Each structure stands twice: as C-alpha cells, then as structure tokens.
Amino acid sequence: NTINFLFFVCYRALIFPLLIREGKPTPFFTFVLALLFCAFNGYLQGRSLTTYATYPPGWLGGSRFITGFLGWLIGMAINIHSDHILRNLRKPGETGYKIPRGGMFEYVSGANFFGEILEWFGFALACCTIESFAFALCTLFILSSRARQHHK
C-alpha cells in the first residue's frame, strides 16, 4: 500500500508536471496550498501505514485488499489516460474550448477526476485505515465539485 501511494505521488509530483504543455499559470497561493495539503496528506498516510496499521496474516491475498488494489490500479490507468487526452486536446498554437473525446470521456465529462476518485477509494479499501478513507472522501468532495464546474 505504501508503494501504491508513493507511485502515485511520484507520478503526480514529478512526471505529470513535466508532461504539461504551456497553459494558464498557477497562482502562487494555490501552489502553496496544494503543496502543504500534499505534504500533510503524504505524512498522514505514510505514518498511518508504517506506524499504526496492523494487518492479519494473509491480508494481501484477501478480497478487500485485492479489490482495493484493482480499484486503485484501474483508477490510476483512467487518470493517466485521461490526462493524456486532455494534454493533447489542442494542437500547438490553438486556443479555445474543446470537448475531450475517447477513453472514459465517452461516459463521464470529468474522466480524469473520476479516475482519481476511484483510485483513492481503491486505496482506502486496500488499506482499511481511517486516514485513507478520510482522504478518499476529501478527494470525492473536492474533485466532484471541480468536475461539476468543468461540466458546466
């Protein structure tokens, strides 16, 4: 579970920013708030998994862990694929609004948000900690509101 979490954090913090094309600049205050939130959440998740969480023998082979891990993996794949579609919406120099097509965008207008929500609920199911569930709920509330805004 710690490896799953670290993989996502590395993707989101190191790889994803390098793949983004030019776009609107992020306000510094927003950047600082996001950085603080991610640092606090990373500490909270890491600390709970390495210090407080205890699992019975055979947990990794159990249905909760396997279902959660598959949810996390599928959510991550949807998230990465949706980010790829969004990055390639416009050709260089193009401006204006474009509706994303393909992948999960055929079923939901905020496919990237849907993927990340699925990812964190899968992580919460695999970990079964109050901290991972709290983060999944925060992700649901924050991203569903952003998804609704983007849909409009």
PDB file of C-alpha atoms in Angstrom:
ATOM      1  CA  ASN A   1       0.000   0.000   0.000  1.00  0.00           C
ATOM      2  CA  THR A   2       2.831   2.379   0.770  1.00  0.00           C
ATOM      3  CA  ILE A   3       4.339   1.561  -2.637  1.00  0.00           C
ATOM      4  CA  ASN A   4       1.000   2.326  -4.363  1.00  0.00           C
ATOM      5  CA  PHE A   5       0.830   5.664  -2.586  1.00  0.00           C
ATOM      6  CA  LEU A   6       4.448   6.536  -3.412  1.00  0.00           C
ATOM      7  CA  PHE A   7       3.940   5.584  -7.068  1.00  0.00           C
ATOM      8  CA  PHE A   8       1.000   7.969  -7.395  1.00  0.00           C
ATOM      9  CA  VAL A   9       2.791  10.780  -5.578  1.00  0.00           C
ATOM     10  CA  CYS A  10       5.847  10.377  -7.841  1.00  0.00           C
ATOM     11  CA  TYR A  11       3.637  10.400 -10.937  1.00  0.00           C
ATOM     12  CA  ARG A  12       1.612  13.421  -9.831  1.00  0.00           C
ATOM     13  CA  ALA A  13       4.546  15.420  -8.407  1.00  0.00           C
ATOM     14  CA  LEU A  14       7.374  14.570 -10.819  1.00  0.00           C
ATOM     15  CA  ILE A  15       6.151  13.071 -14.097  1.00  0.00           C
ATOM     16  CA  PHE A  16       2.809  14.838 -14.666  1.00  0.00           C
ATOM     17  CA  PRO A  17       4.218  18.403 -14.383  1.00  0.00           C
ATOM     18  CA  LEU A  18       6.896  17.588 -16.964  1.00  0.00           C
ATOM     19  CA  LEU A  19       4.242  16.413 -19.431  1.00  0.00           C
ATOM     20  CA  ILE A  20       2.027  19.511 -19.197  1.00  0.00           C
ATOM     21  CA  ARG A  21       2.195  21.860 -22.135  1.00  0.00           C
ATOM     22  CA  GLU A  22       2.021  25.603 -21.709  1.00  0.00           C
ATOM     23  CA  GLY A  23      -1.209  26.716 -20.135  1.00  0.00           C
ATOM     24  CA  LYS A  24      -2.569  29.109 -17.597  1.00  0.00           C
ATOM     25  CA  PRO A  25      -0.088  29.892 -14.832  1.00  0.00           C
ATOM     26  CA  THR A  26      -0.959  28.565 -11.382  1.00  0.00           C
ATOM     27  CA  PRO A  27      -1.337  31.304  -8.759  1.00  0.00           C
ATOM     28  CA  PHE A  28       1.425  31.083  -6.147  1.00  0.00           C
ATOM     29  CA  PHE A  29      -1.052  30.888  -3.245  1.00  0.00           C
ATOM     30  CA  THR A  30      -2.826  27.928  -4.893  1.00  0.00           C
ATOM     31  CA  PHE A  31       0.541  26.248  -5.417  1.00  0.00           C
ATOM     32  CA  VAL A  32       1.499  26.714  -1.743  1.00  0.00           C
ATOM     33  CA  LEU A  33      -1.864  25.398  -0.501  1.00  0.00           C
ATOM     34  CA  ALA A  34      -1.593  22.332  -2.759  1.00  0.00           C
ATOM     35  CA  LEU A  35       1.982  21.728  -1.627  1.00  0.00           C
ATOM     36  CA  LEU A  36       1.017  21.950   2.055  1.00  0.00           C
ATOM     37  CA  PHE A  37      -2.006  19.687   1.568  1.00  0.00           C
ATOM     38  CA  CYS A  38       0.039  17.056  -0.290  1.00  0.00           C
ATOM     39  CA  ALA A  39       2.855  17.173   2.262  1.00  0.00           C
ATOM     40  CA  PHE A  40       0.434  16.817   5.188  1.00  0.00           C
ATOM     41  CA  ASN A  41      -1.547  14.058   3.490  1.00  0.00           C
ATOM     42  CA  GLY A  42       1.620  12.208   2.470  1.00  0.00           C
ATOM     43  CA  TYR A  43       2.859  12.331   6.044  1.00  0.00           C
ATOM     44  CA  LEU A  44      -0.527  11.245   7.413  1.00  0.00           C
ATOM     45  CA  GLN A  45      -0.871   8.301   5.004  1.00  0.00           C
ATOM     46  CA  GLY A  46       2.739   7.198   5.376  1.00  0.00           C
ATOM     47  CA  ARG A  47       2.688   7.475   9.152  1.00  0.00           C
ATOM     48  CA  SER A  48      -0.586   5.568   9.486  1.00  0.00           C
ATOM     49  CA  LEU A  49       0.617   2.742   7.223  1.00  0.00           C
ATOM     50  CA  THR A  50       4.096   2.393   8.694  1.00  0.00           C
ATOM     51  CA  THR A  51       3.358   3.019  12.369  1.00  0.00           C
ATOM     52  CA  TYR A  52      -0.255   2.298  13.280  1.00  0.00           C
ATOM     53  CA  ALA A  53      -1.831  -0.023  10.704  1.00  0.00           C
ATOM     54  CA  THR A  54      -1.649  -3.713  11.501  1.00  0.00           C
ATOM     55  CA  TYR A  55      -2.916  -6.413   9.206  1.00  0.00           C
ATOM     56  CA  PRO A  56      -3.636 -10.071   9.860  1.00  0.00           C
ATOM     57  CA  PRO A  57      -1.640 -12.771   8.073  1.00  0.00           C
ATOM     58  CA  GLY A  58      -2.930 -13.268   4.550  1.00  0.00           C
ATOM     59  CA  TRP A  59      -4.241  -9.675   4.199  1.00  0.00           C
ATOM     60  CA  LEU A  60      -2.532  -9.190   0.827  1.00  0.00           C
ATOM     61  CA  GLY A  61      -4.355 -12.241  -0.551  1.00  0.00           C
ATOM     62  CA  GLY A  62      -7.733 -11.250   0.870  1.00  0.00           C
ATOM     63  CA  SER A  63     -10.667  -9.978  -1.182  1.00  0.00           C
ATOM     64  CA  ARG A  64     -10.653  -6.468   0.372  1.00  0.00           C
ATOM     65  CA  PHE A  65      -7.017  -5.867  -0.472  1.00  0.00           C
ATOM     66  CA  ILE A  66      -7.245  -7.365  -3.979  1.00  0.00           C
ATOM     67  CA  THR A  67     -10.471  -5.461  -4.822  1.00  0.00           C
ATOM     68  CA  GLY A  68      -8.992  -2.239  -3.439  1.00  0.00           C
ATOM     69  CA  PHE A  69      -5.726  -2.732  -5.293  1.00  0.00           C
ATOM     70  CA  LEU A  70      -7.589  -3.380  -8.566  1.00  0.00           C
ATOM     71  CA  GLY A  71      -9.734  -0.271  -7.967  1.00  0.00           C
ATOM     72  CA  TRP A  72      -6.574   1.737  -7.353  1.00  0.00           C
ATOM     73  CA  LEU A  73      -4.875   0.316 -10.459  1.00  0.00           C
ATOM     74  CA  ILE A  74      -7.875   0.872 -12.760  1.00  0.00           C
ATOM     75  CA  GLY A  75      -8.388   4.380 -11.344  1.00  0.00           C
ATOM     76  CA  MET A  76      -4.714   5.201 -11.922  1.00  0.00           C
ATOM     77  CA  ALA A  77      -4.905   3.938 -15.525  1.00  0.00           C
ATOM     78  CA  ILE A  78      -8.060   6.015 -16.171  1.00  0.00           C
ATOM     79  CA  ASN A  79      -6.425   9.057 -14.591  1.00  0.00           C
ATOM     80  CA  ILE A  80      -3.202   8.783 -16.614  1.00  0.00           C
ATOM     81  CA  HIS A  81      -5.049   8.074 -19.888  1.00  0.00           C
ATOM     82  CA  SER A  82      -7.472  10.949 -19.294  1.00  0.00           C
ATOM     83  CA  ASP A  83      -4.589  13.324 -18.538  1.00  0.00           C
ATOM     84  CA  HIS A  84      -3.007  12.229 -21.836  1.00  0.00           C
ATOM     85  CA  ILE A  85      -6.232  13.007 -23.731  1.00  0.00           C
ATOM     86  CA  LEU A  86      -6.506  16.425 -22.052  1.00  0.00           C
ATOM     87  CA  ARG A  87      -2.859  17.316 -22.787  1.00  0.00           C
ATOM     88  CA  ASN A  88      -3.387  16.562 -26.477  1.00  0.00           C
ATOM     89  CA  LEU A  89      -6.726  18.334 -26.994  1.00  0.00           C
ATOM     90  CA  ARG A  90      -5.239  21.278 -28.879  1.00  0.00           C
ATOM     91  CA  LYS A  91      -2.518  21.482 -31.456  1.00  0.00           C
ATOM     92  CA  PRO A  92       0.320  23.917 -30.720  1.00  0.00           C
ATOM     93  CA  GLY A  93      -0.952  27.491 -31.078  1.00  0.00           C
ATOM     94  CA  GLU A  94      -4.628  26.508 -30.905  1.00  0.00           C
ATOM     95  CA  THR A  95      -6.864  28.190 -28.367  1.00  0.00           C
ATOM     96  CA  GLY A  96     -10.486  27.876 -27.404  1.00  0.00           C
ATOM     97  CA  TYR A  97     -12.634  25.273 -25.765  1.00  0.00           C
ATOM     98  CA  LYS A  98     -12.574  21.672 -26.926  1.00  0.00           C
ATOM     99  CA  ILE A  99     -14.577  18.747 -25.615  1.00  0.00           C
ATOM    100  CA  PRO A 100     -12.375  15.743 -24.835  1.00  0.00           C
ATOM    101  CA  ARG A 101     -13.218  12.509 -26.664  1.00  0.00           C
ATOM    102  CA  GLY A 102     -12.126   8.927 -26.126  1.00  0.00           C
ATOM    103  CA  GLY A 103     -11.489   6.739 -23.130  1.00  0.00           C
ATOM    104  CA  MET A 104     -13.740   7.356 -20.156  1.00  0.00           C
ATOM    105  CA  PHE A 105     -14.642  10.799 -21.568  1.00  0.00           C
ATOM    106  CA  GLU A 106     -17.212   8.906 -23.638  1.00  0.00           C
ATOM    107  CA  TYR A 107     -19.044   8.081 -20.386  1.00  0.00           C
ATOM    108  CA  VAL A 108     -18.259  10.935 -17.990  1.00  0.00           C
ATOM    109  CA  SER A 109     -17.230  14.532 -18.683  1.00  0.00           C
ATOM    110  CA  GLY A 110     -14.624  14.582 -15.885  1.00  0.00           C
ATOM    111  CA  ALA A 111     -12.875  11.294 -16.618  1.00  0.00           C
ATOM    112  CA  ASN A 112      -9.624  12.431 -15.013  1.00  0.00           C
ATOM    113  CA  PHE A 113     -11.496  13.320 -11.814  1.00  0.00           C
ATOM    114  CA  PHE A 114     -13.435  10.043 -11.905  1.00  0.00           C
ATOM    115  CA  GLY A 115     -10.179   8.095 -12.248  1.00  0.00           C
ATOM    116  CA  GLU A 116      -8.586   9.826  -9.282  1.00  0.00           C
ATOM    117  CA  ILE A 117     -11.679   9.318  -7.101  1.00  0.00           C
ATOM    118  CA  LEU A 118     -11.741   5.603  -8.000  1.00  0.00           C
ATOM    119  CA  GLU A 119      -8.028   5.418  -7.302  1.00  0.00           C
ATOM    120  CA  TRP A 120      -8.299   6.767  -3.765  1.00  0.00           C
ATOM    121  CA  PHE A 121     -11.365   4.733  -2.836  1.00  0.00           C
ATOM    122  CA  GLY A 122      -9.497   1.645  -4.045  1.00  0.00           C
ATOM    123  CA  PHE A 123      -6.513   2.685  -1.938  1.00  0.00           C
ATOM    124  CA  ALA A 124      -8.803   3.190   1.075  1.00  0.00           C
ATOM    125  CA  LEU A 125     -10.337  -0.258   0.629  1.00  0.00           C
ATOM    126  CA  ALA A 126      -6.906  -1.883   0.293  1.00  0.00           C
ATOM    127  CA  CYS A 127      -5.573  -0.088   3.400  1.00  0.00           C
ATOM    128  CA  CYS A 128      -8.711  -0.067   5.548  1.00  0.00           C
ATOM    129  CA  THR A 129      -7.447   2.852   7.651  1.00  0.00           C
ATOM    130  CA  ILE A 130      -9.443   5.864   8.792  1.00  0.00           C
ATOM    131  CA  GLU A 131      -6.779   8.116   7.250  1.00  0.00           C
ATOM    132  CA  SER A 132      -7.070   6.555   3.794  1.00  0.00           C
ATOM    133  CA  PHE A 133     -10.879   6.678   3.948  1.00  0.00           C
ATOM    134  CA  ALA A 134     -10.790  10.340   5.061  1.00  0.00           C
ATOM    135  CA  PHE A 135      -8.538  11.167   2.105  1.00  0.00           C
ATOM    136  CA  ALA A 136     -10.836   9.306  -0.299  1.00  0.00           C
ATOM    137  CA  LEU A 137     -13.797  11.345   0.992  1.00  0.00           C
ATOM    138  CA  CYS A 138     -11.858  14.622   0.677  1.00  0.00           C
ATOM    139  CA  THR A 139     -10.915  13.645  -2.866  1.00  0.00           C
ATOM    140  CA  LEU A 140     -14.559  12.851  -3.666  1.00  0.00           C
ATOM    141  CA  PHE A 141     -15.860  16.188  -2.362  1.00  0.00           C
ATOM    142  CA  ILE A 142     -13.116  18.336  -3.901  1.00  0.00           C
ATOM    143  CA  LEU A 143     -12.950  16.628  -7.301  1.00  0.00           C
ATOM    144  CA  SER A 144     -16.693  16.128  -7.742  1.00  0.00           C
ATOM    145  CA  SER A 145     -17.173  19.860  -7.239  1.00  0.00           C
ATOM    146  CA  ARG A 146     -14.414  20.572  -9.800  1.00  0.00           C
ATOM    147  CA  ALA A 147     -15.939  18.017 -12.184  1.00  0.00           C
ATOM    148  CA  ARG A 148     -19.357  19.678 -11.896  1.00  0.00           C
ATOM    149  CA  GLN A 149     -17.757  23.079 -12.578  1.00  0.00           C
ATOM    150  CA  HIS A 150     -15.890  21.733 -15.638  1.00  0.00           C
ATOM    151  CA  HIS A 151     -19.053  20.049 -16.920  1.00  0.00           C
ATOM    152  CA  LYS A 152     -20.950  23.357 -16.863  1.00  0.00           C
TER     153      LYS A 152
END
